Amino acid sequence: MKRKKKSNMTKATTMDAIKAMRRGGREADRELFGPGFHSFDRLHKSKKTYTRKTKHRQIEE
């Protein structure tokens, strides 16, 4: 009795679909924001943190 050879074609799985959606999302982000790194999660900087820069100083009169 001969066994059938397995075909080289594999079935699409849910992981393949997830990977394809992520790839599409990355490409869409590149079109929107352009090349390079763009941070999306920034920490909220406290108003009380000390900085010497004049643009961050609050003028108290």
mmCIF file with all atom_site columns, N, CA, C and O in Angstrom:
data_model
loop_
_atom_site.group_PDB
_atom_site.id
_atom_site.type_symbol
_atom_site.label_atom_id
_atom_site.label_alt_id
_atom_site.label_comp_id
_atom_site.label_asym_id
_atom_site.label_entity_id
_atom_site.label_seq_id
_atom_site.pdbx_PDB_ins_code
_atom_site.Cartn_x
_atom_site.Cartn_y
_atom_site.Cartn_z
_atom_site.occupancy
_atom_site.B_iso_or_equiv
_atom_site.pdbx_formal_charge
_atom_site.auth_seq_id
_atom_site.auth_comp_id
_atom_site.auth_asym_id
_atom_site.auth_atom_id
_atom_site.pdbx_PDB_model_num
ATOM 1   N N  . MET A 1 1  ? 0.828  -1.167 0.000  1.00 0.00 ? 1  MET A N  1
ATOM 2   C CA . MET A 1 1  ? 0.000  0.000  0.000  1.00 0.00 ? 1  MET A CA 1
ATOM 3   C C  . MET A 1 1  ? 0.886  1.249  0.000  1.00 0.00 ? 1  MET A C  1
ATOM 4   O O  . MET A 1 1  ? 1.768  1.387  0.831  1.00 0.00 ? 1  MET A O  1
ATOM 5   N N  . LYS A 1 2  ? 0.649  2.109  -0.985 1.00 0.00 ? 2  LYS A N  1
ATOM 6   C CA . LYS A 1 2  ? 1.442  3.321  -1.088 1.00 0.00 ? 2  LYS A CA 1
ATOM 7   C C  . LYS A 1 2  ? 0.769  4.456  -0.325 1.00 0.00 ? 2  LYS A C  1
ATOM 8   O O  . LYS A 1 2  ? -0.454 4.553  -0.297 1.00 0.00 ? 2  LYS A O  1
ATOM 9   N N  . ARG A 1 3  ? 1.613  5.275  0.268  1.00 0.00 ? 3  ARG A N  1
ATOM 10  C CA . ARG A 1 3  ? 1.092  6.443  0.959  1.00 0.00 ? 3  ARG A CA 1
ATOM 11  C C  . ARG A 1 3  ? 1.073  7.619  -0.010 1.00 0.00 ? 3  ARG A C  1
ATOM 12  O O  . ARG A 1 3  ? 1.931  7.740  -0.886 1.00 0.00 ? 3  ARG A O  1
ATOM 13  N N  . LYS A 1 4  ? 0.109  8.497  0.211  1.00 0.00 ? 4  LYS A N  1
ATOM 14  C CA . LYS A 1 4  ? 0.042  9.707  -0.608 1.00 0.00 ? 4  LYS A CA 1
ATOM 15  C C  . LYS A 1 4  ? 1.077  10.703 -0.116 1.00 0.00 ? 4  LYS A C  1
ATOM 16  O O  . LYS A 1 4  ? 1.324  10.826 1.081  1.00 0.00 ? 4  LYS A O  1
ATOM 17  N N  . LYS A 1 5  ? 1.703  11.374 -1.052 1.00 0.00 ? 5  LYS A N  1
ATOM 18  C CA . LYS A 1 5  ? 2.652  12.411 -0.687 1.00 0.00 ? 5  LYS A CA 1
ATOM 19  C C  . LYS A 1 5  ? 1.896  13.655 -0.230 1.00 0.00 ? 5  LYS A C  1
ATOM 20  O O  . LYS A 1 5  ? 0.851  14.001 -0.786 1.00 0.00 ? 5  LYS A O  1
ATOM 21  N N  . LYS A 1 6  ? 2.448  14.292 0.773  1.00 0.00 ? 6  LYS A N  1
ATOM 22  C CA . LYS A 1 6  ? 1.835  15.534 1.243  1.00 0.00 ? 6  LYS A CA 1
ATOM 23  C C  . LYS A 1 6  ? 2.151  16.642 0.247  1.00 0.00 ? 6  LYS A C  1
ATOM 24  O O  . LYS A 1 6  ? 3.264  16.730 -0.261 1.00 0.00 ? 6  LYS A O  1
ATOM 25  N N  . SER A 1 7  ? 1.168  17.460 -0.012 1.00 0.00 ? 7  SER A N  1
ATOM 26  C CA . SER A 1 7  ? 1.387  18.552 -0.957 1.00 0.00 ? 7  SER A CA 1
ATOM 27  C C  . SER A 1 7  ? 2.166  19.677 -0.288 1.00 0.00 ? 7  SER A C  1
ATOM 28  O O  . SER A 1 7  ? 2.173  19.824 0.934  1.00 0.00 ? 7  SER A O  1
ATOM 29  N N  . ASN A 1 8  ? 2.836  20.440 -1.090 1.00 0.00 ? 8  ASN A N  1
ATOM 30  C CA . ASN A 1 8  ? 3.621  21.559 -0.589 1.00 0.00 ? 8  ASN A CA 1
ATOM 31  C C  . ASN A 1 8  ? 2.741  22.727 -0.157 1.00 0.00 ? 8  ASN A C  1
ATOM 32  O O  . ASN A 1 8  ? 3.182  23.619 0.536  1.00 0.00 ? 8  ASN A O  1
ATOM 33  N N  . MET A 1 9  ? 1.511  22.732 -0.605 1.00 0.00 ? 9  MET A N  1
ATOM 34  C CA . MET A 1 9  ? 0.588  23.801 -0.251 1.00 0.00 ? 9  MET A CA 1
ATOM 35  C C  . MET A 1 9  ? 0.072  23.566 1.164  1.00 0.00 ? 9  MET A C  1
ATOM 36  O O  . MET A 1 9  ? -0.405 22.496 1.493  1.00 0.00 ? 9  MET A O  1
ATOM 37  N N  . THR A 1 10 ? 0.173  24.594 2.007  1.00 0.00 ? 10 THR A N  1
ATOM 38  C CA . THR A 1 10 ? -0.359 24.493 3.364  1.00 0.00 ? 10 THR A CA 1
ATOM 39  C C  . THR A 1 10 ? -1.604 25.335 3.458  1.00 0.00 ? 10 THR A C  1
ATOM 40  O O  . THR A 1 10 ? -1.781 26.319 2.738  1.00 0.00 ? 10 THR A O  1
ATOM 41  N N  . LYS A 1 11 ? -2.448 24.979 4.377  1.00 0.00 ? 11 LYS A N  1
ATOM 42  C CA . LYS A 1 11 ? -3.682 25.723 4.556  1.00 0.00 ? 11 LYS A CA 1
ATOM 43  C C  . LYS A 1 11 ? -3.401 27.012 5.314  1.00 0.00 ? 11 LYS A C  1
ATOM 44  O O  . LYS A 1 11 ? -2.527 27.070 6.164  1.00 0.00 ? 11 LYS A O  1
ATOM 45  N N  . ALA A 1 12 ? -4.164 28.043 4.988  1.00 0.00 ? 12 ALA A N  1
ATOM 46  C CA . ALA A 1 12 ? -4.024 29.323 5.682  1.00 0.00 ? 12 ALA A CA 1
ATOM 47  C C  . ALA A 1 12 ? -4.593 29.168 7.088  1.00 0.00 ? 12 ALA A C  1
ATOM 48  O O  . ALA A 1 12 ? -5.692 28.649 7.283  1.00 0.00 ? 12 ALA A O  1
ATOM 49  N N  . THR A 1 13 ? -3.835 29.596 8.048  1.00 0.00 ? 13 THR A N  1
ATOM 50  C CA . THR A 1 13 ? -4.269 29.483 9.431  1.00 0.00 ? 13 THR A CA 1
ATOM 51  C C  . THR A 1 13 ? -4.628 30.855 9.968  1.00 0.00 ? 13 THR A C  1
ATOM 52  O O  . THR A 1 13 ? -4.441 31.880 9.302  1.00 0.00 ? 13 THR A O  1
ATOM 53  N N  . THR A 1 14 ? -5.131 30.891 11.168 1.00 0.00 ? 14 THR A N  1
ATOM 54  C CA . THR A 1 14 ? -5.479 32.172 11.782 1.00 0.00 ? 14 THR A CA 1
ATOM 55  C C  . THR A 1 14 ? -4.224 32.998 12.044 1.00 0.00 ? 14 THR A C  1
ATOM 56  O O  . THR A 1 14 ? -4.260 34.218 11.963 1.00 0.00 ? 14 THR A O  1
ATOM 57  N N  . MET A 1 15 ? -3.103 32.342 12.348 1.00 0.00 ? 15 MET A N  1
ATOM 58  C CA . MET A 1 15 ? -1.861 33.076 12.571 1.00 0.00 ? 15 MET A CA 1
ATOM 59  C C  . MET A 1 15 ? -1.417 33.786 11.294 1.00 0.00 ? 15 MET A C  1
ATOM 60  O O  . MET A 1 15 ? -0.910 34.905 11.343 1.00 0.00 ? 15 MET A O  1
ATOM 61  N N  . ASP A 1 16 ? -1.608 33.160 10.148 1.00 0.00 ? 16 ASP A N  1
ATOM 62  C CA . ASP A 1 16 ? -1.264 33.802 8.880  1.00 0.00 ? 16 ASP A CA 1
ATOM 63  C C  . ASP A 1 16 ? -2.118 35.044 8.659  1.00 0.00 ? 16 ASP A C  1
ATOM 64  O O  . ASP A 1 16 ? -1.640 36.065 8.181  1.00 0.00 ? 16 ASP A O  1
ATOM 65  N N  . ALA A 1 17 ? -3.399 34.943 9.021  1.00 0.00 ? 17 ALA A N  1
ATOM 66  C CA . ALA A 1 17 ? -4.293 36.081 8.860  1.00 0.00 ? 17 ALA A CA 1
ATOM 67  C C  . ALA A 1 17 ? -3.878 37.220 9.782  1.00 0.00 ? 17 ALA A C  1
ATOM 68  O O  . ALA A 1 17 ? -3.877 38.396 9.380  1.00 0.00 ? 17 ALA A O  1
ATOM 69  N N  . ILE A 1 18 ? -3.496 36.897 11.009 1.00 0.00 ? 18 ILE A N  1
ATOM 70  C CA . ILE A 1 18 ? -3.061 37.920 11.955 1.00 0.00 ? 18 ILE A CA 1
ATOM 71  C C  . ILE A 1 18 ? -1.797 38.601 11.464 1.00 0.00 ? 18 ILE A C  1
ATOM 72  O O  . ILE A 1 18 ? -1.667 39.828 11.508 1.00 0.00 ? 18 ILE A O  1
ATOM 73  N N  . LYS A 1 19 ? -0.844 37.813 10.966 1.00 0.00 ? 19 LYS A N  1
ATOM 74  C CA . LYS A 1 19 ? 0.403  38.378 10.453 1.00 0.00 ? 19 LYS A CA 1
ATOM 75  C C  . LYS A 1 19 ? 0.141  39.315 9.282  1.00 0.00 ? 19 LYS A C  1
ATOM 76  O O  . LYS A 1 19 ? 0.748  40.376 9.162  1.00 0.00 ? 19 LYS A O  1
ATOM 77  N N  . ALA A 1 20 ? -0.776 38.907 8.403  1.00 0.00 ? 20 ALA A N  1
ATOM 78  C CA . ALA A 1 20 ? -1.091 39.735 7.239  1.00 0.00 ? 20 ALA A CA 1
ATOM 79  C C  . ALA A 1 20 ? -1.734 41.052 7.662  1.00 0.00 ? 20 ALA A C  1
ATOM 80  O O  . ALA A 1 20 ? -1.430 42.113 7.109  1.00 0.00 ? 20 ALA A O  1
ATOM 81  N N  . MET A 1 21 ? -2.603 41.013 8.673  1.00 0.00 ? 21 MET A N  1
ATOM 82  C CA . MET A 1 21 ? -3.255 42.235 9.145  1.00 0.00 ? 21 MET A CA 1
ATOM 83  C C  . MET A 1 21 ? -2.246 43.168 9.802  1.00 0.00 ? 21 MET A C  1
ATOM 84  O O  . MET A 1 21 ? -2.298 44.385 9.624  1.00 0.00 ? 21 MET A O  1
ATOM 85  N N  . ARG A 1 22 ? -1.315 42.613 10.558 1.00 0.00 ? 22 ARG A N  1
ATOM 86  C CA . ARG A 1 22 ? -0.290 43.442 11.192 1.00 0.00 ? 22 ARG A CA 1
ATOM 87  C C  . ARG A 1 22 ? 0.604  44.093 10.143 1.00 0.00 ? 22 ARG A C  1
ATOM 88  O O  . ARG A 1 22 ? 0.965  45.263 10.258 1.00 0.00 ? 22 ARG A O  1
ATOM 89  N N  . ARG A 1 23 ? 0.962  43.327 9.121  1.00 0.00 ? 23 ARG A N  1
ATOM 90  C CA . ARG A 1 23 ? 1.796  43.855 8.046  1.00 0.00 ? 23 ARG A CA 1
ATOM 91  C C  . ARG A 1 23 ? 1.075  45.003 7.347  1.00 0.00 ? 23 ARG A C  1
ATOM 92  O O  . ARG A 1 23 ? 1.662  46.039 7.035  1.00 0.00 ? 23 ARG A O  1
ATOM 93  N N  . GLY A 1 24 ? -0.214 44.822 7.093  1.00 0.00 ? 24 GLY A N  1
ATOM 94  C CA . GLY A 1 24 ? -1.002 45.881 6.459  1.00 0.00 ? 24 GLY A CA 1
ATOM 95  C C  . GLY A 1 24 ? -1.090 47.122 7.329  1.00 0.00 ? 24 GLY A C  1
ATOM 96  O O  . GLY A 1 24 ? -1.036 48.248 6.829  1.00 0.00 ? 24 GLY A O  1
ATOM 97  N N  . GLY A 1 25 ? -1.210 46.919 8.635  1.00 0.00 ? 25 GLY A N  1
ATOM 98  C CA . GLY A 1 25 ? -1.268 48.051 9.551  1.00 0.00 ? 25 GLY A CA 1
ATOM 99  C C  . GLY A 1 25 ? 0.027  48.835 9.571  1.00 0.00 ? 25 GLY A C  1
ATOM 100 O O  . GLY A 1 25 ? 0.017  50.074 9.610  1.00 0.00 ? 25 GLY A O  1
ATOM 101 N N  . ARG A 1 26 ? 1.138  48.125 9.537  1.00 0.00 ? 26 ARG A N  1
ATOM 102 C CA . ARG A 1 26 ? 2.441  48.802 9.521  1.00 0.00 ? 26 ARG A CA 1
ATOM 103 C C  . ARG A 1 26 ? 2.615  49.616 8.245  1.00 0.00 ? 26 ARG A C  1
ATOM 104 O O  . ARG A 1 26 ? 3.117  50.741 8.275  1.00 0.00 ? 26 ARG A O  1
ATOM 105 N N  . GLU A 1 27 ? 2.188  49.055 7.123  1.00 0.00 ? 27 GLU A N  1
ATOM 106 C CA . GLU A 1 27 ? 2.301  49.775 5.854  1.00 0.00 ? 27 GLU A CA 1
ATOM 107 C C  . GLU A 1 27 ? 1.417  51.019 5.848  1.00 0.00 ? 27 GLU A C  1
ATOM 108 O O  . GLU A 1 27 ? 1.804  52.064 5.333  1.00 0.00 ? 27 GLU A O  1
ATOM 109 N N  . ALA A 1 28 ? 0.227  50.918 6.440  1.00 0.00 ? 28 ALA A N  1
ATOM 110 C CA . ALA A 1 28 ? -0.668 52.071 6.510  1.00 0.00 ? 28 ALA A CA 1
ATOM 111 C C  . ALA A 1 28 ? -0.061 53.165 7.388  1.00 0.00 ? 28 ALA A C  1
ATOM 112 O O  . ALA A 1 28 ? -0.160 54.357 7.070  1.00 0.00 ? 28 ALA A O  1
ATOM 113 N N  . ASP A 1 29 ? 0.585  52.771 8.495  1.00 0.00 ? 29 ASP A N  1
ATOM 114 C CA . ASP A 1 29 ? 1.242  53.752 9.365  1.00 0.00 ? 29 ASP A CA 1
ATOM 115 C C  . ASP A 1 29 ? 2.381  54.450 8.642  1.00 0.00 ? 29 ASP A C  1
ATOM 116 O O  . ASP A 1 29 ? 2.601  55.650 8.812  1.00 0.00 ? 29 ASP A O  1
ATOM 117 N N  . ARG A 1 30 ? 3.126  53.706 7.834  1.00 0.00 ? 30 ARG A N  1
ATOM 118 C CA . ARG A 1 30 ? 4.220  54.317 7.074  1.00 0.00 ? 30 ARG A CA 1
ATOM 119 C C  . ARG A 1 30 ? 3.697  55.356 6.104  1.00 0.00 ? 30 ARG A C  1
ATOM 120 O O  . ARG A 1 30 ? 4.316  56.392 5.890  1.00 0.00 ? 30 ARG A O  1
ATOM 121 N N  . GLU A 1 31 ? 2.549  55.080 5.485  1.00 0.00 ? 31 GLU A N  1
ATOM 122 C CA . GLU A 1 31 ? 1.968  56.041 4.552  1.00 0.00 ? 31 GLU A CA 1
ATOM 123 C C  . GLU A 1 31 ? 1.510  57.303 5.281  1.00 0.00 ? 31 GLU A C  1
ATOM 124 O O  . GLU A 1 31 ? 1.661  58.411 4.775  1.00 0.00 ? 31 GLU A O  1
ATOM 125 N N  . LEU A 1 32 ? 0.947  57.141 6.478  1.00 0.00 ? 32 LEU A N  1
ATOM 126 C CA . LEU A 1 32 ? 0.441  58.291 7.221  1.00 0.00 ? 32 LEU A CA 1
ATOM 127 C C  . LEU A 1 32 ? 1.557  59.151 7.807  1.00 0.00 ? 32 LEU A C  1
ATOM 128 O O  . LEU A 1 32 ? 1.551  60.367 7.672  1.00 0.00 ? 32 LEU A O  1
ATOM 129 N N  . PHE A 1 33 ? 2.520  58.506 8.471  1.00 0.00 ? 33 PHE A N  1
ATOM 130 C CA . PHE A 1 33 ? 3.505  59.242 9.246  1.00 0.00 ? 33 PHE A CA 1
ATOM 131 C C  . PHE A 1 33 ? 4.836  59.427 8.544  1.00 0.00 ? 33 PHE A C  1
ATOM 132 O O  . PHE A 1 33 ? 5.678  60.183 9.015  1.00 0.00 ? 33 PHE A O  1
ATOM 133 N N  . GLY A 1 34 ? 5.076  58.729 7.463  1.00 0.00 ? 34 GLY A N  1
ATOM 134 C CA . GLY A 1 34 ? 6.331  58.857 6.753  1.00 0.00 ? 34 GLY A CA 1
ATOM 135 C C  . GLY A 1 34 ? 7.397  57.941 7.336  1.00 0.00 ? 34 GLY A C  1
ATOM 136 O O  . GLY A 1 34 ? 7.147  57.181 8.262  1.00 0.00 ? 34 GLY A O  1
ATOM 137 N N  . PRO A 1 35 ? 8.609  58.025 6.798  1.00 0.00 ? 35 PRO A N  1
ATOM 138 C CA . PRO A 1 35 ? 9.669  57.127 7.251  1.00 0.00 ? 35 PRO A CA 1
ATOM 139 C C  . PRO A 1 35 ? 10.198 57.530 8.625  1.00 0.00 ? 35 PRO A C  1
ATOM 140 O O  . PRO A 1 35 ? 10.014 58.660 9.069  1.00 0.00 ? 35 PRO A O  1
ATOM 141 N N  . GLY A 1 36 ? 10.831 56.590 9.297  1.00 0.00 ? 36 GLY A N  1
ATOM 142 C CA . GLY A 1 36 ? 11.460 56.871 10.583 1.00 0.00 ? 36 GLY A CA 1
ATOM 143 C C  . GLY A 1 36 ? 10.623 56.385 11.747 1.00 0.00 ? 36 GLY A C  1
ATOM 144 O O  . GLY A 1 36 ? 9.539  55.820 11.590 1.00 0.00 ? 36 GLY A O  1
ATOM 145 N N  . PHE A 1 37 ? 11.143 56.620 12.939 1.00 0.00 ? 37 PHE A N  1
ATOM 146 C CA . PHE A 1 37 ? 10.495 56.165 14.163 1.00 0.00 ? 37 PHE A CA 1
ATOM 147 C C  . PHE A 1 37 ? 9.534  57.224 14.673 1.00 0.00 ? 37 PHE A C  1
ATOM 148 O O  . PHE A 1 37 ? 9.851  58.411 14.696 1.00 0.00 ? 37 PHE A O  1
ATOM 149 N N  . HIS A 1 38 ? 8.343  56.806 15.093 1.00 0.00 ? 38 HIS A N  1
ATOM 150 C CA . HIS A 1 38 ? 7.350  57.704 15.658 1.00 0.00 ? 38 HIS A CA 1
ATOM 151 C C  . HIS A 1 38 ? 6.815  57.068 16.936 1.00 0.00 ? 38 HIS A C  1
ATOM 152 O O  . HIS A 1 38 ? 6.224  55.987 16.897 1.00 0.00 ? 38 HIS A O  1
ATOM 153 N N  . SER A 1 39 ? 7.018  57.738 18.053 1.00 0.00 ? 39 SER A N  1
ATOM 154 C CA . SER A 1 39 ? 6.582  57.217 19.342 1.00 0.00 ? 39 SER A CA 1
ATOM 155 C C  . SER A 1 39 ? 5.090  57.474 19.511 1.00 0.00 ? 39 SER A C  1
ATOM 156 O O  . SER A 1 39 ? 4.598  58.564 19.248 1.00 0.00 ? 39 SER A O  1
ATOM 157 N N  . PHE A 1 40 ? 4.369  56.482 19.987 1.00 0.00 ? 40 PHE A N  1
ATOM 158 C CA . PHE A 1 40 ? 2.938  56.630 20.198 1.00 0.00 ? 40 PHE A CA 1
ATOM 159 C C  . PHE A 1 40 ? 2.583  56.622 21.679 1.00 0.00 ? 40 PHE A C  1
ATOM 160 O O  . PHE A 1 40 ? 1.552  57.135 22.069 1.00 0.00 ? 40 PHE A O  1
ATOM 161 N N  . ASP A 1 41 ? 3.419  56.022 22.501 1.00 0.00 ? 41 ASP A N  1
ATOM 162 C CA . ASP A 1 41 ? 3.145  55.934 23.929 1.00 0.00 ? 41 ASP A CA 1
ATOM 163 C C  . ASP A 1 41 ? 4.132  56.804 24.682 1.00 0.00 ? 41 ASP A C  1
ATOM 164 O O  . ASP A 1 41 ? 5.275  56.414 24.891 1.00 0.00 ? 41 ASP A O  1
ATOM 165 N N  . ARG A 1 42 ? 3.711  57.987 25.055 1.00 0.00 ? 42 ARG A N  1
ATOM 166 C CA . ARG A 1 42 ? 4.564  58.885 25.825 1.00 0.00 ? 42 ARG A CA 1
ATOM 167 C C  . ARG A 1 42 ? 4.017  58.991 27.230 1.00 0.00 ? 42 ARG A C  1
ATOM 168 O O  . ARG A 1 42 ? 2.797  59.050 27.438 1.00 0.00 ? 42 ARG A O  1
ATOM 169 N N  . LEU A 1 43 ? 4.924  59.060 28.172 1.00 0.00 ? 43 LEU A N  1
ATOM 170 C CA . LEU A 1 43 ? 4.518  59.236 29.554 1.00 0.00 ? 43 LEU A CA 1
ATOM 171 C C  . LEU A 1 43 ? 4.068  60.670 29.774 1.00 0.00 ? 43 LEU A C  1
ATOM 172 O O  . LEU A 1 43 ? 4.563  61.599 29.143 1.00 0.00 ? 43 LEU A O  1
ATOM 173 N N  . HIS A 1 44 ? 3.147  60.833 30.699 1.00 0.00 ? 44 HIS A N  1
ATOM 174 C CA . HIS A 1 44 ? 2.680  62.167 31.029 1.00 0.00 ? 44 HIS A CA 1
ATOM 175 C C  . HIS A 1 44 ? 3.727  62.836 31.911 1.00 0.00 ? 44 HIS A C  1
ATOM 176 O O  . HIS A 1 44 ? 4.085  62.324 32.964 1.00 0.00 ? 44 HIS A O  1
ATOM 177 N N  . LYS A 1 45 ? 4.246  63.961 31.474 1.00 0.00 ? 45 LYS A N  1
ATOM 178 C CA . LYS A 1 45 ? 5.272  64.660 32.227 1.00 0.00 ? 45 LYS A CA 1
ATOM 179 C C  . LYS A 1 45 ? 4.598  65.512 33.292 1.00 0.00 ? 45 LYS A C  1
ATOM 180 O O  . LYS A 1 45 ? 3.694  66.295 32.998 1.00 0.00 ? 45 LYS A O  1
ATOM 181 N N  . SER A 1 46 ? 5.048  65.361 34.522 1.00 0.00 ? 46 SER A N  1
ATOM 182 C CA . SER A 1 46 ? 4.455  66.079 35.634 1.00 0.00 ? 46 SER A CA 1
ATOM 183 C C  . SER A 1 46 ? 4.751  67.569 35.533 1.00 0.00 ? 46 SER A C  1
ATOM 184 O O  . SER A 1 46 ? 5.817  67.987 35.061 1.00 0.00 ? 46 SER A O  1
ATOM 185 N N  . LYS A 1 47 ? 3.816  68.382 35.984 1.00 0.00 ? 47 LYS A N  1
ATOM 186 C CA . LYS A 1 47 ? 3.998  69.819 35.970 1.00 0.00 ? 47 LYS A CA 1
ATOM 187 C C  . LYS A 1 47 ? 5.080  70.232 36.979 1.00 0.00 ? 47 LYS A C  1
ATOM 188 O O  . LYS A 1 47 ? 5.710  71.269 36.845 1.00 0.00 ? 47 LYS A O  1
ATOM 189 N N  . LYS A 1 48 ? 5.280  69.386 37.980 1.00 0.00 ? 48 LYS A N  1
ATOM 190 C CA . LYS A 1 48 ? 6.226  69.706 39.049 1.00 0.00 ? 48 LYS A CA 1
ATOM 191 C C  . LYS A 1 48 ? 7.667  69.328 38.726 1.00 0.00 ? 48 LYS A C  1
ATOM 192 O O  . LYS A 1 48 ? 8.568  69.685 39.474 1.00 0.00 ? 48 LYS A O  1
ATOM 193 N N  . THR A 1 49 ? 7.920  68.646 37.652 1.00 0.00 ? 49 THR A N  1
ATOM 194 C CA . THR A 1 49 ? 9.294  68.251 37.335 1.00 0.00 ? 49 THR A CA 1
ATOM 195 C C  . THR A 1 49 ? 10.108 69.477 36.984 1.00 0.00 ? 49 THR A C  1
ATOM 196 O O  . THR A 1 49 ? 9.659  70.370 36.273 1.00 0.00 ? 49 THR A O  1
ATOM 197 N N  . TYR A 1 50 ? 11.307 69.520 37.495 1.00 0.00 ? 50 TYR A N  1
ATOM 198 C CA . TYR A 1 50 ? 12.188 70.679 37.324 1.00 0.00 ? 50 TYR A CA 1
ATOM 199 C C  . TYR A 1 50 ? 12.910 70.614 35.995 1.00 0.00 ? 50 TYR A C  1
ATOM 200 O O  . TYR A 1 50 ? 13.433 69.587 35.600 1.00 0.00 ? 50 TYR A O  1
ATOM 201 N N  . THR A 1 51 ? 12.929 71.727 35.297 1.00 0.00 ? 51 THR A N  1
ATOM 202 C CA . THR A 1 51 ? 13.705 71.854 34.079 1.00 0.00 ? 51 THR A CA 1
ATOM 203 C C  . THR A 1 51 ? 14.284 73.258 34.008 1.00 0.00 ? 51 THR A C  1
ATOM 204 O O  . THR A 1 51 ? 13.659 74.213 34.456 1.00 0.00 ? 51 THR A O  1
ATOM 205 N N  . ARG A 1 52 ? 15.490 73.378 33.492 1.00 0.00 ? 52 ARG A N  1
ATOM 206 C CA . ARG A 1 52 ? 16.156 74.682 33.422 1.00 0.00 ? 52 ARG A CA 1
ATOM 207 C C  . ARG A 1 52 ? 15.819 75.445 32.151 1.00 0.00 ? 52 ARG A C  1
ATOM 208 O O  . ARG A 1 52 ? 16.149 76.617 32.035 1.00 0.00 ? 52 ARG A O  1
ATOM 209 N N  . LYS A 1 53 ? 15.198 74.783 31.205 1.00 0.00 ? 53 LYS A N  1
ATOM 210 C CA . LYS A 1 53 ? 14.929 75.439 29.932 1.00 0.00 ? 53 LYS A CA 1
ATOM 211 C C  . LYS A 1 53 ? 13.923 76.580 30.115 1.00 0.00 ? 53 LYS A C  1
ATOM 212 O O  . LYS A 1 53 ? 12.915 76.444 30.802 1.00 0.00 ? 53 LYS A O  1
ATOM 213 N N  . THR A 1 54 ? 14.214 77.703 29.461 1.00 0.00 ? 54 THR A N  1
ATOM 214 C CA . THR A 1 54 ? 13.357 78.876 29.632 1.00 0.00 ? 54 THR A CA 1
ATOM 215 C C  . THR A 1 54 ? 11.979 78.663 29.018 1.00 0.00 ? 54 THR A C  1
ATOM 216 O O  . THR A 1 54 ? 11.013 79.241 29.489 1.00 0.00 ? 54 THR A O  1
ATOM 217 N N  . LYS A 1 55 ? 11.896 77.842 28.015 1.00 0.00 ? 55 LYS A N  1
ATOM 218 C CA . LYS A 1 55 ? 10.591 77.637 27.386 1.00 0.00 ? 55 LYS A CA 1
ATOM 219 C C  . LYS A 1 55 ? 9.642  76.850 28.298 1.00 0.00 ? 55 LYS A C  1
ATOM 220 O O  . LYS A 1 55 ? 8.438  76.901 28.127 1.00 0.00 ? 55 LYS A O  1
ATOM 221 N N  . HIS A 1 56 ? 10.189 76.136 29.288 1.00 0.00 ? 56 HIS A N  1
ATOM 222 C CA . HIS A 1 56 ? 9.353  75.350 30.201 1.00 0.00 ? 56 HIS A CA 1
ATOM 223 C C  . HIS A 1 56 ? 9.074  76.094 31.510 1.00 0.00 ? 56 HIS A C  1
ATOM 224 O O  . HIS A 1 56 ? 8.224  75.672 32.273 1.00 0.00 ? 56 HIS A O  1
ATOM 225 N N  . ARG A 1 57 ? 9.795  77.175 31.755 1.00 0.00 ? 57 ARG A N  1
ATOM 226 C CA . ARG A 1 57 ? 9.605  77.894 33.010 1.00 0.00 ? 57 ARG A CA 1
ATOM 227 C C  . ARG A 1 57 ? 8.300  78.665 32.988 1.00 0.00 ? 57 ARG A C  1
ATOM 228 O O  . ARG A 1 57 ? 7.886  79.213 31.973 1.00 0.00 ? 57 ARG A O  1
ATOM 229 N N  . GLN A 1 58 ? 7.674  78.673 34.138 1.00 0.00 ? 58 GLN A N  1
ATOM 230 C CA . GLN A 1 58 ? 6.464  79.474 34.291 1.00 0.00 ? 58 GLN A CA 1
ATOM 231 C C  . GLN A 1 58 ? 6.853  80.777 34.978 1.00 0.00 ? 58 GLN A C  1
ATOM 232 O O  . GLN A 1 58 ? 7.540  80.771 35.996 1.00 0.00 ? 58 GLN A O  1
ATOM 233 N N  . ILE A 1 59 ? 6.413  81.862 34.423 1.00 0.00 ? 59 ILE A N  1
ATOM 234 C CA . ILE A 1 59 ? 6.771  83.170 34.973 1.00 0.00 ? 59 ILE A CA 1
ATOM 235 C C  . ILE A 1 59 ? 5.834  83.467 36.131 1.00 0.00 ? 59 ILE A C  1
ATOM 236 O O  . ILE A 1 59 ? 4.608  83.516 35.967 1.00 0.00 ? 59 ILE A O  1
ATOM 237 N N  . GLU A 1 60 ? 6.432  83.619 37.302 1.00 0.00 ? 60 GLU A N  1
ATOM 238 C CA . GLU A 1 60 ? 5.628  83.942 38.493 1.00 0.00 ? 60 GLU A CA 1
ATOM 239 C C  . GLU A 1 60 ? 5.879  85.378 38.868 1.00 0.00 ? 60 GLU A C  1
ATOM 240 O O  . GLU A 1 60 ? 6.990  85.828 39.030 1.00 0.00 ? 60 GLU A O  1
ATOM 241 N N  . GLU A 1 61 ? 4.800  86.120 38.952 1.00 0.00 ? 61 GLU A N  1
ATOM 242 C CA . GLU A 1 61 ? 4.932  87.519 39.306 1.00 0.00 ? 61 GLU A CA 1
ATOM 243 C C  . GLU A 1 61 ? 4.179  87.824 40.569 1.00 0.00 ? 61 GLU A C  1
ATOM 244 O O  . GLU A 1 61 ? 3.298  87.222 40.995 1.00 0.00 ? 61 GLU A O  1
#
